[in-house]
């Protein structure tokens, strides 16, 4: 892509606060964007070949949405965690194995998508995020859900298509969790905490494609209580 094209994009972004440049084969984050650190509210660089997010990302202090789906990121810089206004972060289809230590400082974050990466566990940093609504960790390599998950504030947690065989009973203590997706994992019925059914806020539990028949779920103690929540929620949205 020529410089003149980039310049045109930068001029538009200066007016609109949105910089979108997708599917252009970019191998690095456009350095020229640093001229717009106080203008930009949205950056979308999806479907490129970016391997590194530079530390200068931390300077975009008004950024609300950062979308970097389908790139080649293997790690994220700590500086990303300075984005105190960031509400939406989409990093699907990269090669991330972990999140920066200070990730819990992204205090405004509402939506986090990390589908199709190489995470092996549910990152504990997520538990510090008080405004988190939706967390998508599907299509990773997560094998177990640890005790810390009980502090997660999310409303929806998507763990579809992982390798999960163990879930901490603490998941039933999540104060806001309404939707839990666990489709296509390696769960035995005995490994699914019954308290999810009998004693949680969860009103939609998706567990198809595990190592048990769905009808066996209905025989578990607490299933009636779960169905009450499920039905009440359906009515609300009907």
XYZ file of N, CA and C in Angstrom, residues 10-183:
522
model
N -5.200 8.396 7.102
C -4.873 9.153 8.309
C -5.706 10.427 8.392
N -5.892 11.072 7.232
C -6.683 12.316 7.210
C -8.142 12.038 7.600
N -8.669 10.943 7.056
C -10.044 10.551 7.408
C -10.137 10.258 8.902
N -9.141 9.516 9.398
C -9.150 9.113 10.806
C -9.086 10.325 11.735
N -8.380 11.355 11.277
C -8.256 12.550 12.105
C -9.621 13.204 12.311
N -10.440 13.126 11.258
C -11.783 13.730 11.338
C -12.773 12.824 12.079
N -12.691 11.522 11.800
C -13.737 10.613 12.306
C -13.376 9.952 13.639
N -12.090 9.881 13.950
C -11.665 9.154 15.142
C -11.591 7.652 14.925
N -11.793 7.244 13.665
C -11.763 5.813 13.333
C -10.670 5.542 12.308
N -9.759 4.617 12.634
C -8.755 4.196 11.649
C -8.978 2.725 11.350
N -9.390 2.442 10.110
C -9.673 1.063 9.721
C -8.864 0.725 8.476
N -8.035 -0.298 8.599
C -7.215 -0.720 7.464
C -7.080 -2.238 7.546
N -8.012 -2.935 6.899
C -8.059 -4.388 7.043
C -7.684 -5.087 5.749
N -7.070 -6.253 5.899
C -6.762 -7.101 4.749
C -5.814 -6.478 3.741
N -4.843 -5.715 4.241
C -3.889 -5.061 3.321
C -2.489 -5.665 3.398
N -2.360 -6.789 4.109
C -1.052 -7.443 4.196
C -0.027 -6.674 5.024
N -0.493 -5.786 5.891
C 0.437 -5.029 6.741
C 1.214 -5.984 7.640
N 2.528 -5.775 7.727
C 3.331 -6.627 8.606
C 3.651 -5.917 9.910
N 3.422 -4.609 9.950
C 3.607 -3.922 11.223
C 2.556 -2.848 11.460
N 2.403 -2.503 12.722
C 1.483 -1.459 13.150
C 1.938 -0.136 12.534
N 1.059 0.598 11.836
C 1.494 1.829 11.149
C 1.994 2.890 12.142
N 3.297 3.170 12.092
C 3.911 4.133 13.026
C 3.275 5.517 12.918
N 2.826 5.852 11.719
C 2.244 7.192 11.505
C 1.012 7.444 12.368
N 0.437 6.375 12.867
C -0.757 6.541 13.700
C -0.462 7.327 14.975
N 0.813 7.367 15.365
C 1.111 8.061 16.629
C 0.856 9.563 16.559
N 0.684 10.076 15.327
C 0.294 11.490 15.182
C -1.148 11.702 15.661
N -1.889 10.614 15.778
C -3.323 10.718 16.088
C -3.663 10.159 17.476
N -2.683 10.136 18.371
C -2.936 9.490 19.678
C -4.100 10.122 20.424
N -4.338 11.421 20.210
C -5.448 12.042 20.951
C -6.755 12.054 20.145
N -6.698 11.686 18.856
C -7.918 11.679 18.024
C -8.650 10.347 18.053
N -7.873 9.271 18.034
C -8.477 7.981 17.708
C -9.295 7.374 18.838
N -10.516 6.935 18.470
C -11.382 6.195 19.383
C -11.425 4.717 18.980
N -11.202 4.451 17.678
C -11.282 3.079 17.150
C -10.111 2.800 16.213
N -9.468 1.665 16.432
C -8.448 1.180 15.487
C -8.825 -0.251 15.097
N -8.943 -0.490 13.788
C -9.234 -1.841 13.287
C -8.194 -2.201 12.228
N -7.337 -3.156 12.585
C -6.291 -3.621 11.660
C -6.418 -5.132 11.443
N -7.649 -5.594 11.360
C -7.889 -7.035 11.201
C -7.384 -7.561 9.858
N -7.173 -8.873 9.815
C -6.814 -9.582 8.575
C -5.559 -9.016 7.927
N -4.553 -8.772 8.754
C -3.242 -8.386 8.252
C -2.220 -9.410 8.720
N -0.944 -9.040 8.727
C 0.100 -9.993 9.130
C 0.984 -9.389 10.215
N 0.351 -8.613 11.079
C 1.097 -7.897 12.113
C 1.571 -8.879 13.191
N 2.888 -8.846 13.460
C 3.468 -9.776 14.430
C 3.671 -9.134 15.788
N 3.831 -7.810 15.798
C 4.116 -7.105 17.047
C 3.247 -5.877 17.195
N 2.748 -5.686 18.388
C 2.057 -4.442 18.712
C 3.082 -3.596 19.457
N 3.438 -2.406 18.917
C 4.526 -1.641 19.534
C 4.086 -0.989 20.854
N 5.042 -0.671 21.728
C 4.727 -0.018 23.005
C 3.940 1.280 22.833
N 4.077 1.944 21.661
C 3.370 3.220 21.469
C 1.848 3.055 21.544
N 1.353 1.810 21.517
C -0.096 1.594 21.634
C -0.611 2.203 22.944
N 0.249 2.267 23.948
C -0.145 2.795 25.250
C -0.440 4.287 25.255
N -0.087 4.961 24.152
C -0.283 6.420 24.089
C -1.677 6.819 23.596
N -2.436 5.862 23.088
C -3.765 6.182 22.537
C -4.777 6.243 23.681
N -4.672 7.286 24.484
C -5.388 7.297 25.762
C -6.905 7.438 25.637
N -7.404 7.785 24.433
C -8.858 7.904 24.260
C -9.456 6.713 23.528
N -8.628 5.708 23.233
C -9.067 4.567 22.435
C -10.140 3.756 23.157
N -11.266 3.517 22.457
C -12.355 2.727 23.041
C -12.423 1.325 22.454
N -11.966 1.201 21.198
C -12.100 -0.094 20.527
C -10.820 -0.418 19.751
N -10.261 -1.592 20.018
C -9.064 -2.044 19.309
C -9.345 -3.436 18.751
N -9.297 -3.542 17.424
C -9.648 -4.797 16.757
C -8.458 -5.257 15.910
N -7.924 -6.423 16.274
C -6.733 -6.956 15.588
C -6.944 -8.435 15.270
N -8.150 -8.773 14.839
C -8.444 -10.171 14.512
C -7.581 -10.649 13.349
N -7.234 -11.926 13.386
C -6.533 -12.583 12.268
C -5.254 -11.861 11.857
N -4.363 -11.720 12.849
C -3.002 -11.269 12.585
C -2.050 -12.356 13.061
N -0.806 -11.995 13.340
C 0.179 -13.006 13.753
C 0.811 -12.648 15.098
N 0.004 -12.054 15.969
C 0.517 -11.627 17.274
C 0.812 -12.836 18.167
N 2.006 -12.838 18.761
C 2.354 -13.916 19.697
C 2.350 -13.412 21.139
N 2.424 -12.089 21.305
C 2.413 -11.500 22.653
C 1.876 -10.085 22.555
N 1.466 -9.551 23.704
C 0.970 -8.173 23.765
C 1.886 -7.374 24.687
N 2.141 -6.111 24.348
C 3.028 -5.312 25.206
C 2.314 -4.868 26.488
N 3.058 -4.738 27.575
C 2.490 -4.255 28.847
C 1.826 -2.887 28.662
N 2.368 -2.093 27.718
C 1.855 -0.727 27.500
C 0.371 -0.714 27.107
N -0.083 -1.811 26.508
C -1.502 -1.915 26.138
C -2.394 -1.679 27.360
N -1.884 -2.065 28.514
C -2.678 -2.023 29.754
C -2.889 -0.602 30.271
N -2.301 0.388 29.597
C -2.491 1.791 29.998
C -3.776 2.389 29.423
N -4.449 1.632 28.555
C -5.612 2.192 27.842
C -6.856 2.173 28.740
N -6.963 3.177 29.554
C -7.992 3.222 30.605
C -9.406 3.408 30.060
N -9.539 3.791 28.776
C -10.887 3.979 28.210
C -11.291 2.823 27.300
N -10.390 1.855 27.124
C -10.658 0.762 26.177
C -11.827 -0.101 26.657
N -12.854 -0.208 25.795
C -14.051 -0.993 26.134
C -14.139 -2.289 25.352
N -13.569 -2.281 24.135
C -13.687 -3.452 23.250
C -12.300 -3.849 22.760
N -11.955 -5.119 22.969
C -10.674 -5.634 22.497
C -10.918 -6.976 21.809
N -10.696 -6.992 20.491
C -10.877 -8.216 19.697
C -9.527 -8.687 19.172
N -9.127 -9.890 19.585
C -7.824 -10.446 19.189
C -7.993 -11.881 18.700
N -9.114 -12.164 18.065
C -9.373 -13.524 17.577
C -8.354 -13.917 16.512
N -8.026 -15.201 16.467
C -7.206 -15.713 15.378
C -5.783 -15.188 15.364
N -5.162 -15.127 16.552
C -3.739 -14.802 16.641
C -2.997 -15.983 17.265
N -1.802 -15.749 17.795
C -1.022 -16.854 18.378
C -0.670 -16.557 19.831
N -1.613 -15.958 20.547
C -1.328 -15.530 21.919
C -1.378 -16.704 22.889
N -0.355 -16.768 23.755
C -0.304 -17.819 24.775
C -0.674 -17.298 26.158
N -0.510 -15.980 26.340
C -0.859 -15.386 27.631
C -1.132 -13.901 27.470
N -1.633 -13.296 28.529
C -1.923 -11.864 28.536
C -0.882 -11.159 29.398
N -0.660 -9.865 29.156
C 0.298 -9.134 29.990
C -0.117 -9.162 31.468
N 0.869 -9.099 32.349
C 0.613 -9.181 33.789
C -0.357 -8.096 34.254
N -0.244 -6.899 33.660
C -1.049 -5.749 34.115
C -2.407 -5.652 33.409
N -2.825 -6.719 32.736
C -4.046 -6.675 31.927
C -5.265 -6.247 32.745
N -5.261 -6.547 34.032
C -6.370 -6.186 34.913
C -6.539 -4.686 35.090
N -5.584 -3.897 34.561
C -5.687 -2.435 34.659
C -6.557 -1.825 33.554
N -6.999 -2.651 32.617
C -7.888 -2.150 31.542
C -9.295 -1.988 32.115
N -9.435 -1.013 32.993
C -10.601 -0.966 33.879
C -11.936 -0.729 33.181
N -11.931 -0.208 31.954
C -13.207 0.061 31.260
C -13.652 -1.100 30.365
N -12.838 -2.152 30.278
C -13.074 -3.219 29.292
C -14.413 -3.920 29.505
N -15.196 -3.995 28.416
C -16.510 -4.652 28.471
C -16.545 -5.945 27.660
N -15.878 -5.917 26.501
C -15.914 -7.081 25.610
C -14.495 -7.502 25.271
N -14.192 -8.771 25.509
C -12.868 -9.307 25.206
C -13.029 -10.584 24.392
N -12.478 -10.584 23.171
C -12.537 -11.773 22.315
C -11.136 -12.280 22.046
N -10.891 -13.517 22.465
C -9.582 -14.154 22.268
C -9.763 -15.529 21.640
N -10.804 -15.670 20.822
C -11.072 -16.956 20.191
C -9.943 -17.324 19.223
N -9.598 -18.604 19.173
C -8.614 -19.061 18.189
C -7.203 -18.606 18.475
N -6.808 -18.649 19.764
C -5.419 -18.387 20.135
C -4.812 -19.646 20.749
N -3.788 -19.495 21.568
C -3.107 -20.668 22.138
C -3.063 -20.604 23.661
N -4.121 -20.047 24.236
C -4.193 -19.969 25.693
C -4.401 -21.361 26.278
N -3.729 -21.629 27.398
C -3.862 -22.938 28.043
C -4.684 -22.880 29.325
N -4.955 -21.658 29.778
C -5.763 -21.512 30.985
C -6.577 -20.226 30.897
N -7.578 -20.112 31.756
C -8.365 -18.877 31.819
C -7.494 -17.845 32.539
N -7.117 -16.750 31.874
C -6.169 -15.813 32.486
C -6.721 -15.197 33.779
N -5.944 -15.305 34.863
C -6.396 -14.796 36.164
C -6.564 -13.274 36.141
N -5.849 -12.609 35.232
C -5.931 -11.135 35.144
C -7.364 -10.660 34.879
N -8.186 -11.524 34.270
C -9.552 -11.113 33.907
C -10.411 -10.845 35.139
N -10.010 -11.432 36.275
C -10.842 -11.316 37.476
C -10.834 -9.916 38.070
N -9.886 -9.089 37.686
C -9.850 -7.730 38.207
C -10.718 -6.763 37.419
N -11.285 -7.229 36.313
C -12.020 -6.323 35.414
C -13.483 -6.266 35.815
N -13.877 -5.119 36.358
C -15.189 -4.992 36.990
C -16.345 -4.769 36.015
N -16.034 -4.337 34.789
C -17.117 -3.996 33.849
C -17.232 -5.005 32.704
N -16.503 -6.099 32.825
C -16.462 -7.086 31.755
C -17.838 -7.719 31.567
N -18.343 -7.690 30.335
C -19.632 -8.317 30.041
C -19.447 -9.653 29.335
N -18.681 -9.638 28.253
C -18.533 -10.838 27.428
C -17.057 -11.200 27.277
N -16.754 -12.460 27.572
C -15.395 -12.982 27.384
C -15.481 -14.197 26.472
N -14.805 -14.121 25.335
C -14.786 -15.245 24.396
C -13.390 -15.862 24.382
N -13.289 -17.069 24.967
C -12.024 -17.806 24.991
C -12.162 -19.114 24.215
N -13.105 -19.139 23.260
C -13.338 -20.376 22.503
C -12.143 -20.688 21.598
N -12.040 -21.939 21.205
C -11.006 -22.400 20.258
C -9.594 -22.084 20.735
N -9.338 -22.368 22.014
C -7.988 -22.286 22.550
C -7.553 -23.677 22.990
N -6.602 -23.754 23.915
C -6.117 -25.065 24.379
C -6.290 -25.185 25.886
N -7.386 -24.590 26.378
C -7.629 -24.554 27.819
C -8.059 -25.933 28.305
N -7.387 -26.421 29.364
C -7.671 -27.770 29.848
C -8.451 -27.774 31.154
N -8.270 -26.716 31.947
C -9.058 -26.660 33.185
C -9.420 -25.222 33.515
N -10.468 -25.077 34.298
C -10.949 -23.760 34.709
C -10.636 -23.623 36.201
N -9.702 -22.720 36.572
C -9.178 -22.682 37.943
C -10.112 -21.984 38.942
N -9.772 -22.101 40.232
C -10.581 -21.513 41.313
C -10.787 -20.010 41.169
N -9.779 -19.326 40.630
C -9.868 -17.863 40.513
C -11.067 -17.419 39.682
N -11.620 -18.323 38.863
C -12.737 -17.967 37.988
C -13.937 -17.455 38.789
N -14.009 -17.811 40.067
C -15.129 -17.381 40.904
C -15.228 -15.877 41.053
N -14.121 -15.178 40.771
C -14.114 -13.713 40.898
C -14.412 -13.009 39.576
N -14.598 -13.786 38.529
C -14.863 -13.199 37.213
C -16.208 -12.455 37.229
N -16.213 -11.237 36.685
C -17.417 -10.405 36.709
C -18.240 -10.501 35.420
N -17.829 -11.333 34.493
C -18.481 -11.374 33.179
C -19.919 -11.887 33.265
N -20.720 -11.477 32.286
C -22.098 -11.957 32.154
C -22.129 -13.199 31.259
N -21.232 -13.211 30.270
C -21.149 -14.367 29.369
C -19.705 -14.821 29.243
N -19.491 -16.133 29.398
C -18.159 -16.729 29.244
C -18.255 -17.850 28.216
N -17.523 -17.693 27.124
C -17.541 -18.686 26.051
C -16.239 -19.489 26.086
N -16.373 -20.778 26.417
C -15.214 -21.681 26.463
C -15.400 -22.840 25.478
N -16.225 -22.641 24.460
C -16.449 -23.693 23.463
C -15.142 -24.113 22.786
N -15.093 -25.369 22.396
C -13.986 -25.902 21.577
C -12.623 -25.677 22.222
N -12.530 -26.101 23.477
C -11.244 -26.190 24.153
C -10.996 -27.650 24.491
N -10.167 -27.905 25.511
C -9.892 -29.296 25.922
C -10.199 -29.448 27.403
N -11.259 -28.769 27.830
C -11.547 -28.689 29.264
C -12.076 -30.018 29.810
N -11.380 -30.534 30.843
C -11.866 -31.747 31.505
C -12.151 -31.487 32.979
N -11.762 -30.306 33.469
C -11.996 -29.966 34.876
C -12.465 -28.525 35.016
N -13.466 -28.328 35.870
C -13.972 -26.979 36.135
C -14.074 -26.786 37.633
N -13.523 -25.697 38.123
C -13.626 -25.415 39.546
C -15.077 -25.135 39.928
N -15.469 -25.656 41.085
C -16.811 -25.422 41.608
C -17.032 -23.929 41.870
N -15.937 -23.176 41.966
C -16.024 -21.724 42.202
C -16.766 -20.994 41.088
N -16.880 -21.623 39.926
C -17.547 -20.938 38.803
C -18.998 -20.603 39.171
N -19.573 -21.366 40.089
C -20.964 -21.064 40.467
C -21.072 -19.822 41.357
N -19.928 -19.275 41.784
C -19.936 -18.062 42.605
C -19.792 -16.782 41.786
N -19.607 -16.917 40.484
C -19.484 -15.706 39.654
C -20.741 -14.849 39.836
N -20.573 -13.600 40.286
C -21.750 -12.819 40.674
C -22.672 -12.435 39.527
N -22.134 -12.313 38.302
C -22.965 -11.815 37.199
C -23.112 -12.830 36.065
N -22.491 -13.996 36.212
C -22.439 -14.936 35.079
C -23.804 -15.539 34.784
N -24.304 -15.247 33.579
C -25.622 -15.753 33.164
C -25.495 -16.814 32.066
N -24.472 -16.648 31.210
C -24.326 -17.554 30.062
C -22.953 -18.221 30.132
N -22.967 -19.549 30.178
C -21.721 -20.318 30.210
C -21.730 -21.314 29.055
N -20.794 -21.134 28.142
C -20.709 -22.004 26.959
C -19.513 -22.944 27.094
N -19.802 -24.237 27.082
C -18.756 -25.260 27.244
C -18.893 -26.344 26.175
N -19.379 -25.973 25.011
C -19.612 -26.988 23.972
C -18.283 -27.527 23.423
